[in-house]
XYZ file of C-alpha atoms in Angstrom:
478
model
C 0.012 0.035 0.019
C 1.315 3.402 -0.961
C 2.129 5.963 1.834
C 1.315 9.634 2.423
C 3.187 11.677 4.983
C 0.779 14.300 6.593
C 2.457 16.968 8.665
C -0.219 18.955 10.351
C -0.552 20.722 13.524
C -4.054 20.794 13.921
C -5.147 17.322 15.513
C -8.984 17.486 14.509
C -8.148 18.735 11.174
C -5.315 16.179 10.432
C -7.569 13.416 11.818
C -10.514 14.056 9.316
C -8.152 14.383 6.272
C -6.358 11.210 7.191
C -9.560 9.284 7.741
C -11.082 10.191 4.356
C -7.595 9.684 2.446
C -7.554 6.155 4.135
C -11.250 5.196 3.517
C -11.710 6.851 0.188
C -8.308 6.387 -1.755
C -6.866 3.502 0.251
C -3.542 4.965 1.216
C -1.457 4.513 4.438
C -1.278 7.912 6.176
C 1.462 8.620 8.564
C 0.531 11.745 10.755
C 3.094 14.007 12.217
C 2.251 17.212 14.382
C 5.542 18.710 14.008
C 8.587 18.770 12.223
C 10.680 16.668 14.846
C 7.639 13.916 14.420
C 7.975 13.987 10.669
C 11.762 13.396 10.777
C 10.986 10.621 13.271
C 8.527 9.069 10.876
C 11.136 9.328 7.786
C 13.864 7.781 10.070
C 11.603 4.806 10.765
C 9.708 4.506 7.241
C 12.232 6.179 4.876
C 11.443 8.664 2.277
C 9.490 6.289 -0.033
C 6.158 8.391 0.234
C 3.869 8.789 -2.669
C 3.129 12.583 -1.406
C 3.755 14.668 1.556
C 1.048 17.067 2.686
C 2.621 19.703 4.720
C 1.312 22.421 6.986
C 3.131 25.584 6.230
C 3.218 26.713 10.034
C 4.375 24.372 12.749
C 5.209 24.888 16.218
C 8.989 23.719 15.657
C 9.044 25.036 11.998
C 7.188 28.326 11.924
C 8.713 29.706 8.631
C 7.974 26.605 6.404
C 11.061 24.964 6.991
C 9.261 21.538 6.629
C 8.918 22.196 2.926
C 12.686 22.535 2.553
C 13.138 19.271 4.425
C 10.561 16.992 2.697
C 11.757 18.459 -0.844
C 15.481 17.592 0.163
C 14.425 13.916 0.445
C 12.674 14.226 -3.022
C 9.072 13.640 -1.778
C 6.550 15.388 -4.094
C 4.607 17.751 -1.725
C 1.685 19.991 -1.633
C 1.102 22.789 1.083
C -1.725 23.354 3.605
C -2.215 26.777 5.058
C -4.762 29.001 6.652
C -4.357 31.919 4.167
C -2.084 32.607 1.278
C -0.292 35.755 0.152
C 1.383 36.551 -2.883
C 4.778 36.575 -1.400
C 4.177 33.263 0.497
C 2.745 31.773 -2.611
C 5.657 32.775 -4.590
C 7.878 31.515 -1.941
C 6.142 28.166 -1.871
C 6.290 27.328 -5.721
C 9.910 28.261 -5.844
C 10.465 25.304 -3.600
C 8.903 23.243 -6.152
C 5.801 22.257 -4.282
C 3.250 21.065 -6.654
C 0.228 23.025 -5.348
C -1.184 24.568 -2.218
C -4.504 24.374 -0.456
C -6.271 26.933 1.650
C -7.929 25.678 5.020
C -10.849 28.089 4.707
C -13.809 25.835 4.278
C -14.708 21.919 4.367
C -14.488 21.608 0.615
C -10.688 22.141 0.818
C -10.468 18.674 1.845
C -12.251 17.445 -1.053
C -9.753 19.330 -3.172
C -7.019 17.521 -1.555
C -8.484 14.103 -2.148
C -9.085 15.068 -5.949
C -5.537 16.161 -6.185
C -4.216 12.942 -4.655
C -6.368 10.849 -6.894
C -5.494 12.933 -10.039
C -1.739 12.610 -9.023
C -2.073 8.689 -8.767
C -4.034 8.529 -12.022
C -1.251 10.441 -13.775
C 1.195 7.499 -13.428
C -0.620 5.799 -16.364
C -0.568 8.658 -18.665
C 1.957 9.420 -21.173
C 2.815 13.113 -21.816
C 5.087 14.760 -24.350
C 7.003 18.086 -24.376
C 7.834 19.474 -27.856
C 9.885 22.618 -27.653
C 13.420 23.486 -29.333
C 14.241 25.496 -26.123
C 16.267 22.867 -23.851
C 15.650 24.996 -20.620
C 11.960 25.396 -21.212
C 11.599 21.663 -22.212
C 13.470 20.653 -19.179
C 11.381 22.965 -16.877
C 8.066 21.544 -18.148
C 9.323 18.011 -18.151
C 10.521 18.102 -14.525
C 7.349 19.610 -13.463
C 5.261 16.911 -15.213
C 7.464 14.218 -13.629
C 6.711 15.584 -10.295
C 2.982 15.322 -10.998
C 3.654 11.518 -11.702
C 3.299 11.646 -15.550
C 5.306 9.477 -17.975
C 7.161 12.217 -19.796
C 8.705 12.060 -23.469
C 10.423 15.083 -24.954
C 11.336 16.093 -28.489
C 13.290 19.320 -29.718
C 11.422 19.476 -33.043
C 8.325 18.404 -35.126
C 9.917 15.425 -36.895
C 11.156 13.991 -33.640
C 7.812 14.549 -32.060
C 6.031 12.501 -35.057
C 8.850 9.745 -34.646
C 8.124 9.407 -30.814
C 4.401 9.325 -31.641
C 4.891 6.289 -33.860
C 6.641 4.580 -31.038
C 4.220 5.649 -28.397
C 0.599 6.134 -29.983
C -0.889 6.008 -26.595
C 0.239 9.553 -25.657
C -2.580 11.444 -24.111
C -1.108 14.830 -23.540
C 1.173 16.898 -25.894
C 2.671 20.222 -25.165
C 3.786 22.122 -28.323
C 5.710 25.299 -28.759
C 5.168 27.466 -31.680
C 8.420 28.647 -32.764
C 10.551 25.698 -33.742
C 12.941 25.205 -36.970
C 11.709 23.533 -39.660
C 8.208 22.764 -38.644
C 6.368 25.079 -36.246
C 3.751 24.265 -33.775
C 0.710 24.644 -36.229
C 2.429 22.498 -38.766
C 3.181 19.796 -36.226
C -0.513 19.698 -34.815
C -2.105 19.412 -38.094
C 0.240 16.369 -38.796
C -0.843 14.939 -35.486
C -4.647 15.375 -35.600
C -5.288 12.712 -38.267
C -4.244 9.991 -36.018
C -4.716 11.564 -32.675
C -8.155 13.176 -32.441
C -9.082 15.900 -29.701
C -11.150 13.504 -27.824
C -8.285 11.103 -27.302
C -5.163 13.463 -27.040
C -4.945 17.024 -25.524
C -2.507 19.365 -27.123
C -1.651 22.501 -25.404
C -0.148 25.177 -27.526
C 2.897 27.378 -26.120
C 4.124 30.766 -27.241
C 6.017 33.526 -25.835
C 3.614 35.800 -28.088
C 0.643 35.909 -25.843
C -1.813 37.686 -28.326
C -5.270 36.755 -29.189
C -4.466 35.767 -32.531
C -1.797 33.283 -31.581
C -4.210 31.404 -29.286
C -6.886 31.376 -32.012
C -4.441 29.947 -34.559
C -3.433 27.162 -32.377
C -7.159 26.241 -31.695
C -8.060 26.329 -35.250
C -4.942 24.097 -36.032
C -6.480 21.435 -33.588
C -4.965 22.428 -30.200
C -7.137 21.851 -27.026
C -5.955 24.775 -25.209
C -3.037 27.545 -24.899
C -0.775 29.060 -22.662
C 1.417 32.048 -22.957
C 5.265 31.872 -21.891
C 6.380 32.539 -19.356
C 3.748 30.840 -17.225
C 3.455 29.638 -13.745
C 3.626 26.071 -12.468
C 0.340 26.620 -10.764
C -1.347 27.637 -14.037
C 0.333 24.788 -16.121
C -0.868 22.100 -13.412
C -4.521 23.581 -13.694
C -4.738 23.539 -17.591
C -2.919 20.020 -17.872
C -5.271 18.547 -15.269
C -8.352 20.103 -16.747
C -7.436 18.702 -20.134
C -6.465 15.177 -19.045
C -9.607 15.031 -17.172
C -11.652 15.975 -20.346
C -9.722 13.249 -22.213
C -10.390 10.623 -19.525
C -14.196 11.463 -19.597
C -14.108 11.135 -23.222
C -12.495 7.804 -23.218
C -14.717 6.801 -20.520
C -17.908 7.529 -22.239
C -16.387 6.112 -25.428
C -15.810 2.830 -23.637
C -19.170 3.121 -22.154
C -20.884 3.625 -25.208
C -19.013 0.727 -26.685
C -19.721 -1.647 -23.736
C -23.509 -0.827 -24.170
C -23.463 -0.992 -27.849
C -21.731 -4.428 -27.631
C -24.319 -5.673 -25.143
C -27.093 -4.213 -27.274
C -25.579 -6.009 -30.374
C -25.257 -9.169 -28.347
C -28.973 -9.113 -26.979
C -30.101 -8.198 -30.491
C -28.292 -11.336 -31.723
C -29.762 -13.426 -28.914
C -33.125 -12.238 -30.029
C -32.583 -12.856 -33.518
C -31.310 -16.351 -32.616
C -34.387 -16.872 -30.269
C -36.549 -15.736 -33.085
C -34.998 -18.014 -35.580
C -35.436 -20.862 -33.407
C -39.187 -19.881 -32.614
C -39.511 -19.818 -36.507
C -37.860 -23.178 -36.766
C -40.209 -24.593 -34.317
C -43.347 -23.385 -35.800
C -42.461 -24.264 -39.210
C -41.242 -27.943 -38.391
C -44.354 -28.334 -35.901
C -46.651 -31.222 -37.128
C -49.912 -29.395 -35.877
C -51.373 -26.251 -37.290
C -50.463 -23.026 -35.118
C -52.321 -19.823 -35.667
C -51.960 -16.742 -33.758
C -54.392 -13.971 -33.654
C -54.948 -10.551 -31.972
C -57.856 -9.279 -29.946
C -59.659 -8.449 -33.161
C -59.358 -12.078 -34.464
C -56.884 -11.082 -37.141
C -54.241 -13.663 -38.010
C -50.770 -12.501 -37.446
C -48.917 -15.936 -37.698
C -49.776 -18.980 -40.010
C -47.403 -21.777 -39.917
C -46.720 -24.258 -42.790
C -48.738 -27.120 -40.996
C -51.653 -24.573 -40.891
C -51.162 -23.822 -44.632
C -51.142 -27.572 -45.356
C -54.286 -28.251 -43.283
C -56.562 -25.465 -44.446
C -55.312 -24.970 -47.938
C -54.260 -21.149 -47.445
C -50.883 -19.807 -47.891
C -49.414 -17.602 -44.914
C -49.633 -14.452 -47.267
C -53.320 -15.156 -47.823
C -54.159 -15.550 -44.113
C -52.200 -13.033 -42.652
C -54.587 -9.886 -41.807
C -57.679 -12.086 -42.138
C -60.074 -12.900 -39.427
C -59.949 -16.497 -38.065
C -63.708 -16.407 -38.430
C -63.780 -15.719 -42.013
C -60.863 -18.377 -42.817
C -61.644 -21.419 -40.912
C -64.943 -21.153 -38.902
C -67.980 -22.747 -40.538
C -70.612 -20.199 -41.669
C -73.145 -21.239 -39.173
C -70.871 -20.995 -36.195
C -69.160 -17.547 -36.962
C -71.656 -15.309 -35.094
C -71.200 -17.631 -32.026
C -67.244 -17.700 -32.353
C -67.342 -13.851 -32.354
C -69.703 -13.391 -29.397
C -67.598 -15.988 -27.531
C -64.469 -13.886 -28.059
C -66.110 -10.816 -27.064
C -67.563 -12.230 -23.862
C -64.018 -13.509 -22.899
C -62.426 -10.126 -23.517
C -65.046 -8.261 -21.346
C -64.575 -10.942 -18.558
C -60.979 -11.154 -18.416
C -59.516 -7.599 -18.029
C -56.642 -8.955 -15.776
C -53.670 -9.528 -18.083
C -52.521 -12.500 -15.546
C -55.806 -14.191 -16.147
C -54.869 -16.301 -19.195
C -57.045 -18.484 -21.435
C -56.074 -22.032 -21.465
C -58.788 -24.386 -22.967
C -58.809 -27.483 -24.972
C -62.073 -28.137 -26.999
C -63.230 -30.056 -30.047
C -65.034 -28.292 -32.907
C -65.411 -28.388 -36.585
C -63.420 -26.248 -39.061
C -63.630 -25.069 -42.573
C -61.077 -25.596 -45.376
C -60.322 -23.165 -48.148
C -62.299 -25.485 -50.408
C -65.103 -25.278 -48.031
C -64.991 -28.851 -46.851
C -65.718 -29.515 -42.960
C -63.162 -31.214 -40.762
C -63.248 -31.995 -37.211
C -60.669 -30.309 -35.103
C -59.012 -30.711 -31.620
C -57.907 -27.247 -30.453
C -55.785 -26.099 -27.548
C -56.429 -22.403 -27.170
C -54.153 -20.056 -25.216
C -53.618 -16.407 -24.357
C -50.398 -14.320 -23.748
C -49.099 -10.753 -23.414
C -46.882 -9.381 -26.308
C -45.726 -5.706 -26.194
C -48.693 -4.960 -23.809
C -51.207 -6.449 -26.088
C -53.035 -9.583 -25.745
C -52.548 -12.528 -28.455
C -54.156 -15.700 -28.890
C -52.762 -19.023 -30.138
C -54.346 -22.045 -31.278
C -52.785 -25.387 -31.701
C -55.101 -27.440 -34.034
C -54.948 -31.090 -34.951
C -57.083 -32.858 -37.442
C -59.352 -35.753 -35.780
C -61.613 -36.202 -38.593
C -60.231 -39.813 -39.103
C -60.345 -40.502 -35.593
C -63.971 -39.268 -35.318
C -65.070 -41.603 -38.006
C -63.209 -44.436 -36.667
C -64.902 -44.025 -33.327
C -68.334 -43.641 -35.159
C -67.430 -46.704 -37.009
C -66.433 -48.697 -33.805
C -69.835 -47.346 -32.217
C -71.701 -48.812 -35.247
C -69.835 -52.251 -35.214
C -70.545 -52.460 -31.502
C -74.191 -51.869 -31.790
C -74.360 -54.635 -34.430
C -72.451 -57.139 -32.249
C -74.959 -56.219 -29.251
C -77.844 -56.831 -31.474
C -76.402 -60.204 -32.849
C -75.845 -61.073 -29.232
C -79.274 -60.266 -28.179
C -80.745 -62.262 -31.122
C -78.472 -65.349 -30.136
C -79.740 -65.260 -26.528
C -83.285 -64.935 -27.603
C -82.892 -67.862 -30.063
C -81.168 -70.024 -27.347
C -83.834 -69.088 -24.824
C -86.776 -69.998 -27.379
C -85.054 -73.272 -28.612
C -84.479 -74.380 -25.079
C -88.265 -73.799 -24.101
C -89.237 -75.467 -27.298
C -86.963 -78.498 -26.573
C -87.651 -79.028 -22.924
C -91.517 -79.331 -23.219
C -91.214 -82.636 -25.264
C -88.478 -83.775 -23.283
C -90.857 -83.395 -20.089
C -93.290 -85.407 -21.887
C -90.923 -88.242 -22.874
C -89.708 -88.322 -19.271
C -93.178 -88.442 -17.913
C -94.295 -91.225 -20.366
C -91.395 -93.170 -19.591
C -92.258 -92.995 -15.886
C -95.906 -94.136 -16.506
C -94.534 -97.189 -18.801
C -92.270 -98.234 -15.985
C -95.122 -98.406 -13.397
C -96.675 -101.124 -15.769
C -95.698 -104.897 -16.121
C -92.684 -105.056 -18.434
C -89.993 -107.834 -19.291
C -86.536 -107.383 -18.237
C -85.454 -106.280 -21.469
C -88.231 -103.837 -21.972
C -87.665 -102.314 -18.465
C -83.990 -101.876 -19.198
C -84.471 -100.163 -22.404
C -86.955 -97.793 -20.812
C -84.371 -96.798 -18.148
C -81.930 -95.959 -20.732
C -84.463 -93.818 -22.462
C -85.226 -92.338 -19.053
C -81.652 -91.439 -18.155
C -80.724 -89.960 -21.646
C -83.772 -87.767 -21.479
C -82.750 -86.533 -17.971
C -79.363 -85.619 -19.120
C -80.683 -83.925 -22.178
C -83.169 -81.948 -19.890
C -80.182 -81.059 -17.878
C -78.400 -79.820 -20.631
C -81.365 -77.700 -21.911
C -81.819 -76.154 -18.449
C -77.983 -75.140 -18.534
C -78.218 -73.494 -21.853
C -81.362 -71.595 -20.658
C -79.560 -70.519 -17.488
C -76.528 -69.161 -19.799
C -78.874 -67.357 -22.058
C -80.427 -65.695 -19.180
C -77.206 -64.557 -17.810
C -75.928 -63.048 -21.134
C -79.071 -61.312 -21.467
């Protein structure tokens, strides 16, 4: 975790600032209330601090000595003070302090947090200084490095273009106007085709601080302009502002690209889903018809085309009633739909019914249908879907089976009646035979005669038992 050295005499102010830096920016903050305490912290922790936040007036360093001490350690620093005067301000910036903040209101802490966050973000940003003046180039370069930028430098236009070829991710370019061979305007015009205003900020520099110079820089493609000589404070403000704009542009570009990618992905998913749905509808064996609340057909799958004899183009837009409902049942169909619509205002109360009803083909022939009817919501509108299956053959088979069953039952009843009648007709003579045999056996007979009559009597009795059994069977079947 990166470290910040906070040197501030006010315990309450230091405590609030420390708490916000650690909680919001996640730095480790070492607080010292005096210069001596700061020296002890540096002795223990070393000088590897990301930033020093320094109170200008301390009890043991009342004249800003803490700034000189921290700068001697090459720790980038900013100053906190209760007020700032021109002479103090000049003295502070002469010591290579990055910036200063006045403790005059609570928003000053927000300003410090913004500065720290900006300083940390700068580490990922490449900046280029293009100036033929070595001293000017060195001064700007060193200041940008203290502000944590990755800094490239070029002494003229061709060198700058060559560097841009190697480092196309440069986000900030400071360009002087007066350079040999290629001036600042010409260089910017060469840069802009590949590095747009939205992605690379260019700040023009010139010692000619007239309005025309600034205008010419802006027209050439610069984002901003600074007149030499300028104060580090002004340079920092301009640089930070332009970098912030570039970052915002990149953020929104990435955001738009990400959302566009998601929209394209969602669109592709919808297209694929629609293709799968169309494939299912087209390959379905049953006819599928979808209609709106007016009964107008809005989809008509190939199975429906084959079943009813209409093409989809012929069916779309027409009402279900005029397409497939027999004429004598159309009024009842329309009235039934109107009743359902008036009684089902709740969109969650959907239609789910399975019925059998006749339907009409394009040639006028009537077929028997089994229909599964459902309703659903699409874009806030109710739609009806019918899954239709031709059951004409099944119906005819059932009718044929019923007729065959009736014939079989009639034949069975005739057989039973025949058996009952025959049994009655045969049993009466057999009773007579048995009775007469009994009478004859009561007379004087020879042995042979008696034996023969007993055989007749036994055979007659067996035959009578068989007839009775047949009669009982015919009764049970009846």
